[in-house]
Amino acid sequence: MAANESTHHFITLLPNTIHSLTHSIALMADHQALLSSNNPIRFGIIGCADIARKLARAMSLAPGVTLYAIGSRSIDKAEKFASLIGVSGTDHEIIKLYGSYDQVLEDPCVDAVYLPLPTSLHIQWAVKAANKKKHVLLEKPAALNVAELDQILEACRSNGVQFMDGTMWLHHPRTIKMKDLISHSNKTFGQINFIYSTSTMSVSPEFSESNIRVKPDLDGLGALGDLGWYCIGALLWAKDYQLPTTVQAQDVTTNCTGVILSFTAAFHWDISSNNTAATIHCSFFSNTSMDLTISGSNATIHTNDFIIPYQEDSASFELSCGAMFVDLHIGWNAVPEEVSVDCELPQEALMVEEFSRLVRGVVYDGVQPNCKWPEISRKTQLVLDGVKRSIDSGCKLVQL
């Protein structure tokens, strides 16, 4: 066959090939949709913390998901929580209420569990859940330290169950859009030189001494775990999860039991990672802020609400490219562009949907659990541990 005949033969077949491929993709999508509706992933919630109300709502919004069971330390607490999320008495035949955590894990109909427990209890109940073949959606911070997290991840790996931590903002379409802009392949943004992030909230004096999030036996990491997890995660996300070379904490405030209430930390990546520098500030003493600024050699992106968007159905960020002063330095050549991104579902529902999609692949298609999310959690925990070591050493520089 001549070269031109071969080319012609390929061209005449291509439309049929495309049609066949498109048809196959459509069938796969229909299959997944049918599988989701006929076989929803059945969640059990273990622990009735306030954040669990948000996730219960997310489960009602996410396709292919159902809240199947609620477990608390007593049946009264489970019933009270069910009432708070709008579960009526007639719904109890659909949503099981249990007066212990173990009963949820023993229920053979539960596919996955969401664990909004104090951090000190994560290792016990996440490992128990994995050993009972329940897929694990674990509230952040994932653990008190990486040694505990490694035990959780090993239990999930050895039992073939999916793991994901509850960092919701990573699942927002705005996050995906920002990532496209700062990626290495985008020459418009250039090299990332500096990252700045805050997570702050103003609490009462009673909170800083007695809230679960500042009790050494429950959430001993305090602001480092509760707030720092987000900021550290944002730095790693921006840097494609390359670990910084060094970290150093400063300006640390603790309560009377030694739990961290406020801190600042500086990070540095070596020359192999473009010598990027970063600073985070996390505090229970300042007005609410959730800032993220990423400065590149050619552009900057900034958002004030990266953890929880101002609105559920859309979120925005500022993009500034090629900024410079005008003549006499009396102004700028341009104002930042506001980039808005619509969101069909709240970010927590998108997180539940993605987690359930991965679980469905394991349960119904026999695929291996996805390793991306466990790796993200572990790297975040590693850097968090580095900040803790710096704080414990009197704010010395720590090599990672």
Coordinates of C-alpha atoms in Angstrom, one line a residue:
M1 CA 0.0 0.0 0.0
A2 CA 1.4 3.4 -0.9
A3 CA 2.0 6.0 1.7
N4 CA -0.9 8.2 0.5
E5 CA -3.2 5.2 0.4
S6 CA -2.3 4.3 4.0
T7 CA -3.0 7.9 5.1
H8 CA -6.3 7.9 3.3
H9 CA -7.2 4.6 4.9
F10 CA -6.5 6.0 8.4
I11 CA -8.5 9.2 7.8
T12 CA -11.5 7.3 6.6
L13 CA -11.5 5.1 9.7
L14 CA -10.9 7.9 12.1
P15 CA -14.5 9.2 12.3
N16 CA -15.7 5.7 13.1
T17 CA -13.0 5.3 15.7
I18 CA -13.9 8.6 17.4
H19 CA -17.6 7.7 17.3
S20 CA -16.9 4.3 18.9
L21 CA -14.7 5.9 21.5
T22 CA -17.2 8.5 22.3
H23 CA -19.9 5.9 22.5
S24 CA -17.8 3.8 24.9
I25 CA -17.1 6.8 27.1
A26 CA -20.8 7.6 27.2
L27 CA -21.6 4.0 28.1
M28 CA -19.0 4.1 30.9
A29 CA -20.5 7.4 32.2
D30 CA -24.0 5.9 32.1
H31 CA -22.7 2.8 33.9
Q32 CA -21.1 4.9 36.7
A33 CA -24.2 7.0 37.1
L34 CA -26.4 3.8 37.3
L35 CA -24.0 2.2 39.7
S36 CA -24.0 5.4 41.9
S37 CA -27.8 5.5 42.0
N38 CA -28.3 1.8 42.5
N39 CA -25.4 1.2 44.9
P40 CA -24.8 4.4 46.9
I41 CA -21.8 4.4 49.2
R42 CA -23.2 4.0 52.7
F43 CA -21.5 6.2 55.3
G44 CA -21.4 5.9 59.0
I45 CA -20.5 9.0 61.1
I46 CA -18.5 8.2 64.2
G47 CA -18.7 11.0 66.7
C48 CA -21.1 13.9 66.7
A49 CA -18.9 17.0 66.7
D50 CA -20.2 20.2 65.2
I51 CA -18.3 19.7 61.9
A52 CA -20.2 16.4 61.4
R53 CA -23.3 18.4 60.8
K54 CA -21.6 20.0 57.8
L55 CA -20.5 16.6 56.5
A56 CA -24.0 15.1 57.0
R57 CA -25.4 17.8 54.8
A58 CA -22.6 17.1 52.3
M59 CA -23.6 13.5 52.2
S60 CA -27.2 14.5 51.4
L61 CA -26.0 16.7 48.5
A62 CA -23.3 14.5 46.9
P63 CA -24.6 12.0 44.3
G64 CA -24.1 8.3 44.9
V65 CA -23.8 8.8 48.7
T66 CA -26.1 8.1 51.6
L67 CA -25.8 8.6 55.3
Y68 CA -26.6 5.2 56.7
A69 CA -25.5 5.2 60.4
I70 CA -24.7 7.6 63.2
G71 CA -22.7 6.5 66.2
S72 CA -22.1 8.4 69.4
R73 CA -21.0 7.6 72.9
S74 CA -24.7 7.1 73.9
I75 CA -27.9 6.6 72.0
D76 CA -29.2 9.9 73.5
K77 CA -26.4 11.8 71.9
A78 CA -26.9 10.0 68.6
E79 CA -30.6 10.9 68.7
K80 CA -29.9 14.5 69.5
F81 CA -27.4 14.8 66.6
A82 CA -30.0 13.1 64.3
S83 CA -32.5 15.7 65.3
L84 CA -30.0 18.6 64.7
I85 CA -29.5 17.4 61.1
G86 CA -33.2 17.0 60.4
V87 CA -33.6 13.2 60.8
S88 CA -37.2 12.6 61.9
G89 CA -38.4 9.6 63.8
T90 CA -39.7 8.0 60.6
D91 CA -36.2 8.2 59.1
H92 CA -34.7 6.0 61.8
E93 CA -35.5 2.9 59.8
I94 CA -33.3 4.3 57.1
I95 CA -30.5 5.9 59.2
K96 CA -29.3 3.6 62.0
L97 CA -28.6 5.3 65.3
Y98 CA -26.0 3.6 67.6
G99 CA -24.9 4.3 71.2
S100 CA -21.3 3.3 70.6
Y101 CA -18.7 3.7 67.9
D102 CA -18.0 0.0 67.7
Q103 CA -21.6 -0.7 66.6
V104 CA -21.1 1.4 63.5
L105 CA -18.0 -0.6 62.6
E106 CA -19.8 -3.9 63.2
D107 CA -22.6 -3.0 60.8
P108 CA -21.9 -4.9 57.6
C109 CA -23.9 -2.4 55.6
V110 CA -21.6 0.5 56.3
D111 CA -19.1 1.0 53.5
A112 CA -17.2 4.0 54.8
V113 CA -16.9 6.0 58.0
Y114 CA -16.3 9.7 58.6
L115 CA -14.4 10.3 61.8
P116 CA -14.7 13.8 63.3
L117 CA -13.1 12.8 66.6
P118 CA -10.5 14.6 68.7
T119 CA -7.0 14.1 67.1
S120 CA -5.8 11.9 70.0
L121 CA -8.5 9.4 69.2
H122 CA -7.7 9.2 65.4
I123 CA -5.2 6.4 65.6
Q124 CA -7.5 4.1 67.7
W125 CA -10.6 4.5 65.6
A126 CA -9.2 4.9 62.2
V127 CA -7.1 1.7 62.6
K128 CA -10.2 -0.1 64.0
A129 CA -12.3 1.1 61.1
A130 CA -9.7 -0.1 58.5
N131 CA -9.4 -3.4 60.3
K132 CA -13.2 -3.8 59.9
K133 CA -12.7 -3.0 56.1
K134 CA -14.4 0.4 56.3
H135 CA -13.0 3.1 54.1
V136 CA -11.8 6.0 56.1
L137 CA -12.6 9.7 55.7
L138 CA -10.6 11.3 58.6
E139 CA -11.0 14.8 59.9
K140 CA -7.9 17.0 59.9
P141 CA -5.3 17.1 61.4
A142 CA -4.9 13.5 60.5
A143 CA -2.9 12.6 63.6
L144 CA -0.8 14.0 66.4
N145 CA 2.4 13.0 64.5
V146 CA 3.6 11.1 61.5
A147 CA 4.3 8.0 63.4
E148 CA 0.7 7.7 64.4
L149 CA -0.4 8.6 60.8
D150 CA 1.8 5.9 59.4
Q151 CA 0.0 3.3 61.6
I152 CA -3.3 4.5 60.2
L153 CA -2.1 4.5 56.6
E154 CA -0.6 1.0 57.0
A155 CA -3.9 -0.3 58.4
C156 CA -5.7 1.1 55.4
R157 CA -3.2 -0.2 53.0
S158 CA -3.1 -3.7 54.4
N159 CA -6.9 -3.9 54.5
G160 CA -7.3 -2.5 51.0
V161 CA -9.4 0.5 52.1
Q162 CA -9.4 4.1 50.8
F163 CA -8.0 6.8 53.0
M164 CA -8.6 10.6 52.7
D165 CA -8.4 13.4 55.2
G166 CA -11.1 16.1 55.4
T167 CA -9.3 19.0 53.8
M168 CA -12.2 20.4 51.8
W169 CA -10.7 23.3 50.0
L170 CA -8.5 21.0 47.9
H171 CA -11.7 19.8 46.1
H172 CA -13.0 23.2 45.1
P173 CA -12.9 24.1 41.4
R174 CA -11.3 27.4 42.3
T175 CA -8.3 25.4 43.7
I176 CA -8.0 23.5 40.4
K177 CA -8.1 26.8 38.4
M178 CA -5.4 28.4 40.6
K179 CA -3.3 25.3 40.2
D180 CA -3.5 25.6 36.4
L181 CA -2.2 29.1 36.6
I182 CA 0.8 28.4 38.9
S183 CA 1.8 25.1 37.3
H184 CA 5.4 24.7 36.0
S185 CA 4.1 24.5 32.4
N186 CA 2.5 28.0 32.7
K187 CA 5.2 30.4 31.7
T188 CA 2.9 33.4 32.3
F189 CA 3.1 32.9 36.1
G190 CA 6.8 32.0 36.2
Q191 CA 8.8 30.6 39.0
I192 CA 7.2 30.6 42.5
N193 CA 9.3 32.8 44.7
F194 CA 7.2 33.4 47.8
I195 CA 4.1 32.1 49.5
Y196 CA 2.1 33.6 52.3
S197 CA -0.8 32.1 54.2
T198 CA -2.8 32.8 57.3
S199 CA -5.5 31.0 59.2
T200 CA -6.8 33.0 62.2
M201 CA -9.9 33.3 64.3
S202 CA -10.7 35.3 67.4
V203 CA -11.9 33.1 70.3
S204 CA -13.1 33.7 73.8
P205 CA -10.8 33.4 76.9
E206 CA -12.9 30.3 77.8
F207 CA -12.2 28.7 74.4
S208 CA -8.4 29.2 74.8
E209 CA -8.4 27.3 78.1
S210 CA -11.1 24.7 77.8
N211 CA -12.2 24.0 74.3
I212 CA -11.6 20.5 72.9
R213 CA -9.2 22.0 70.3
V214 CA -6.8 23.2 73.1
K215 CA -7.0 20.3 75.5
P216 CA -3.6 18.5 75.7
D217 CA -5.3 15.1 76.1
L218 CA -7.6 15.6 73.1
D219 CA -6.2 18.0 70.5
G220 CA -2.7 18.7 71.9
L221 CA -1.5 20.4 68.7
G222 CA -3.9 23.3 69.2
A223 CA -3.7 26.0 66.6
L224 CA -0.9 24.1 64.8
G225 CA -3.2 21.2 64.1
D226 CA -6.5 23.0 63.8
L227 CA -5.3 26.0 61.7
G228 CA -1.8 25.2 60.6
W229 CA -2.9 22.1 58.7
Y230 CA -4.5 24.3 56.1
C231 CA -1.6 26.7 55.7
I232 CA 1.0 24.0 55.6
G233 CA -1.1 22.1 53.1
A234 CA -1.4 25.3 50.9
L235 CA 2.3 25.7 50.8
L236 CA 2.8 22.1 49.7
W237 CA 0.0 22.2 47.2
A238 CA 1.6 25.3 45.6
K239 CA 5.0 23.5 45.5
D240 CA 3.6 20.3 44.0
Y241 CA 4.2 18.6 47.4
Q242 CA 7.9 19.1 47.3
L243 CA 9.0 19.2 51.0
P244 CA 10.7 22.4 52.2
T245 CA 14.4 22.1 53.3
T246 CA 14.0 24.0 56.5
V247 CA 11.3 25.3 58.9
Q248 CA 11.5 27.6 61.8
A249 CA 8.7 28.7 64.1
Q250 CA 8.6 32.0 66.0
D251 CA 6.3 34.2 68.1
V252 CA 4.6 31.2 69.8
T253 CA 1.9 31.6 72.4
T254 CA 0.6 28.7 74.5
N255 CA -2.1 28.3 77.1
C256 CA -1.5 27.3 80.7
T257 CA -1.2 23.6 79.7
G258 CA 1.3 24.3 76.9
V259 CA -1.1 23.9 74.0
I260 CA -0.3 26.2 71.0
L261 CA -2.7 29.1 70.6
S262 CA -0.7 31.2 68.1
F263 CA 2.4 30.9 66.0
T264 CA 4.3 32.1 62.9
A265 CA 6.6 29.9 60.9
A266 CA 9.0 30.4 58.0
F267 CA 9.9 27.8 55.4
H268 CA 12.6 27.5 52.7
W269 CA 13.1 25.3 49.7
D270 CA 16.6 24.9 48.4
I271 CA 17.9 25.7 45.0
S272 CA 16.6 22.5 43.5
S273 CA 13.1 23.8 44.3
N274 CA 13.8 27.4 43.1
N275 CA 14.8 28.7 46.5
T276 CA 11.1 29.4 47.4
A277 CA 10.4 31.0 50.7
A278 CA 7.1 31.0 52.6
T279 CA 5.6 32.3 55.8
I280 CA 2.4 31.3 57.6
H281 CA 0.6 32.7 60.6
C282 CA -2.0 30.8 62.6
S283 CA -3.8 32.2 65.7
F284 CA -6.8 31.9 67.9
F285 CA -6.3 35.6 68.8
S286 CA -6.9 37.5 65.5
N287 CA -9.9 38.4 63.4
T288 CA -10.9 35.6 61.0
S289 CA -8.5 35.4 58.0
M290 CA -7.9 32.7 55.4
D291 CA -5.3 34.4 53.1
L292 CA -3.2 32.7 50.5
T293 CA -0.8 34.7 48.3
I294 CA 1.5 33.1 45.8
S295 CA 4.1 35.3 44.2
G296 CA 5.7 34.2 40.9
S297 CA 8.4 35.9 38.9
N298 CA 5.8 37.2 36.4
A299 CA 2.4 37.1 38.3
T300 CA 0.7 36.9 41.7
I301 CA -2.5 35.2 42.8
H302 CA -4.2 36.1 46.0
T303 CA -7.4 35.1 47.8
N304 CA -8.8 36.0 51.2
D305 CA -11.0 32.9 51.7
F306 CA -9.0 29.9 50.5
I307 CA -10.2 27.6 53.3
I308 CA -14.0 28.4 53.3
P309 CA -15.2 30.5 50.4
Y310 CA -17.4 33.6 51.2
Q311 CA -20.2 31.9 49.2
E312 CA -21.0 28.3 48.4
D313 CA -21.9 28.6 44.7
S314 CA -18.9 30.6 43.6
A315 CA -15.4 31.7 44.7
S316 CA -12.8 34.1 43.3
F317 CA -9.2 35.1 43.4
E318 CA -7.1 38.0 42.3
L319 CA -4.6 37.6 39.4
S320 CA -2.0 40.2 38.8
C321 CA 0.3 39.9 35.8
G322 CA 3.3 42.1 34.8
A323 CA 2.5 44.7 37.5
M324 CA 4.8 47.7 37.7
F325 CA 4.7 51.4 38.7
V326 CA 3.7 54.1 36.3
D327 CA 6.0 57.1 35.7
L328 CA 7.0 58.9 38.9
H329 CA 5.8 55.9 40.9
I330 CA 2.4 57.5 41.6
G331 CA 0.3 54.5 40.7
W332 CA 0.3 51.0 39.1
N333 CA 0.0 50.1 35.5
A334 CA -3.0 47.8 36.1
V335 CA -5.3 46.6 38.9
P336 CA -5.5 42.8 39.6
E337 CA -8.1 40.9 37.6
E338 CA -10.8 39.1 39.6
V339 CA -11.2 35.5 38.4
S340 CA -14.5 34.0 39.5
V341 CA -15.2 30.2 39.5
D342 CA -18.6 28.7 39.8
C343 CA -19.2 25.7 42.0
E344 CA -22.2 23.4 41.5
L345 CA -21.8 21.8 44.9
P346 CA -20.2 23.0 48.1
Q347 CA -16.6 21.9 48.4
E348 CA -17.4 19.5 51.3
A349 CA -19.9 17.7 49.0
L350 CA -17.3 17.6 46.2
M351 CA -14.9 16.0 48.7
V352 CA -17.4 13.4 49.7
E353 CA -18.3 12.8 46.1
E354 CA -14.6 12.2 45.2
F355 CA -14.0 10.0 48.2
S356 CA -17.0 7.9 47.3
R357 CA -16.0 7.6 43.7
L358 CA -12.7 6.1 44.8
V359 CA -14.4 3.8 47.3
R360 CA -16.8 2.7 44.6
G361 CA -13.9 1.8 42.4
V362 CA -12.5 -0.4 45.1
V363 CA -15.8 -2.0 46.1
Y364 CA -17.4 -2.6 42.7
D365 CA -14.5 -2.5 40.2
G366 CA -11.7 -4.2 42.2
V367 CA -9.2 -1.3 41.7
Q368 CA -6.6 -0.6 44.3
P369 CA -7.2 2.3 46.7
N370 CA -5.9 5.6 45.4
C371 CA -2.5 6.6 46.9
K372 CA -2.6 10.3 46.1
W373 CA -4.6 11.4 49.1
P374 CA -2.7 9.4 51.7
E375 CA 0.6 10.8 50.3
I376 CA -0.8 14.4 50.6
S377 CA -1.8 13.8 54.2
R378 CA 1.6 12.3 55.1
K379 CA 3.6 15.1 53.6
T380 CA 1.4 17.7 55.4
Q381 CA 1.9 15.8 58.6
L382 CA 5.7 15.6 58.1
V383 CA 6.0 19.4 57.7
L384 CA 3.6 20.0 60.6
D385 CA 5.8 17.7 62.7
G386 CA 8.8 19.9 61.7
V387 CA 7.0 23.0 63.0
K388 CA 6.3 21.3 66.2
R389 CA 9.9 20.2 66.6
S390 CA 11.0 23.8 66.1
I391 CA 8.5 25.1 68.7
D392 CA 9.5 22.4 71.2
S393 CA 13.2 23.4 70.7
G394 CA 12.6 27.0 71.5
C395 CA 12.0 28.0 67.9
K396 CA 15.3 26.7 66.4
L397 CA 15.8 26.0 62.7
V398 CA 14.8 22.5 61.8
Q399 CA 16.0 20.5 58.8
L400 CA 13.3 18.4 57.1

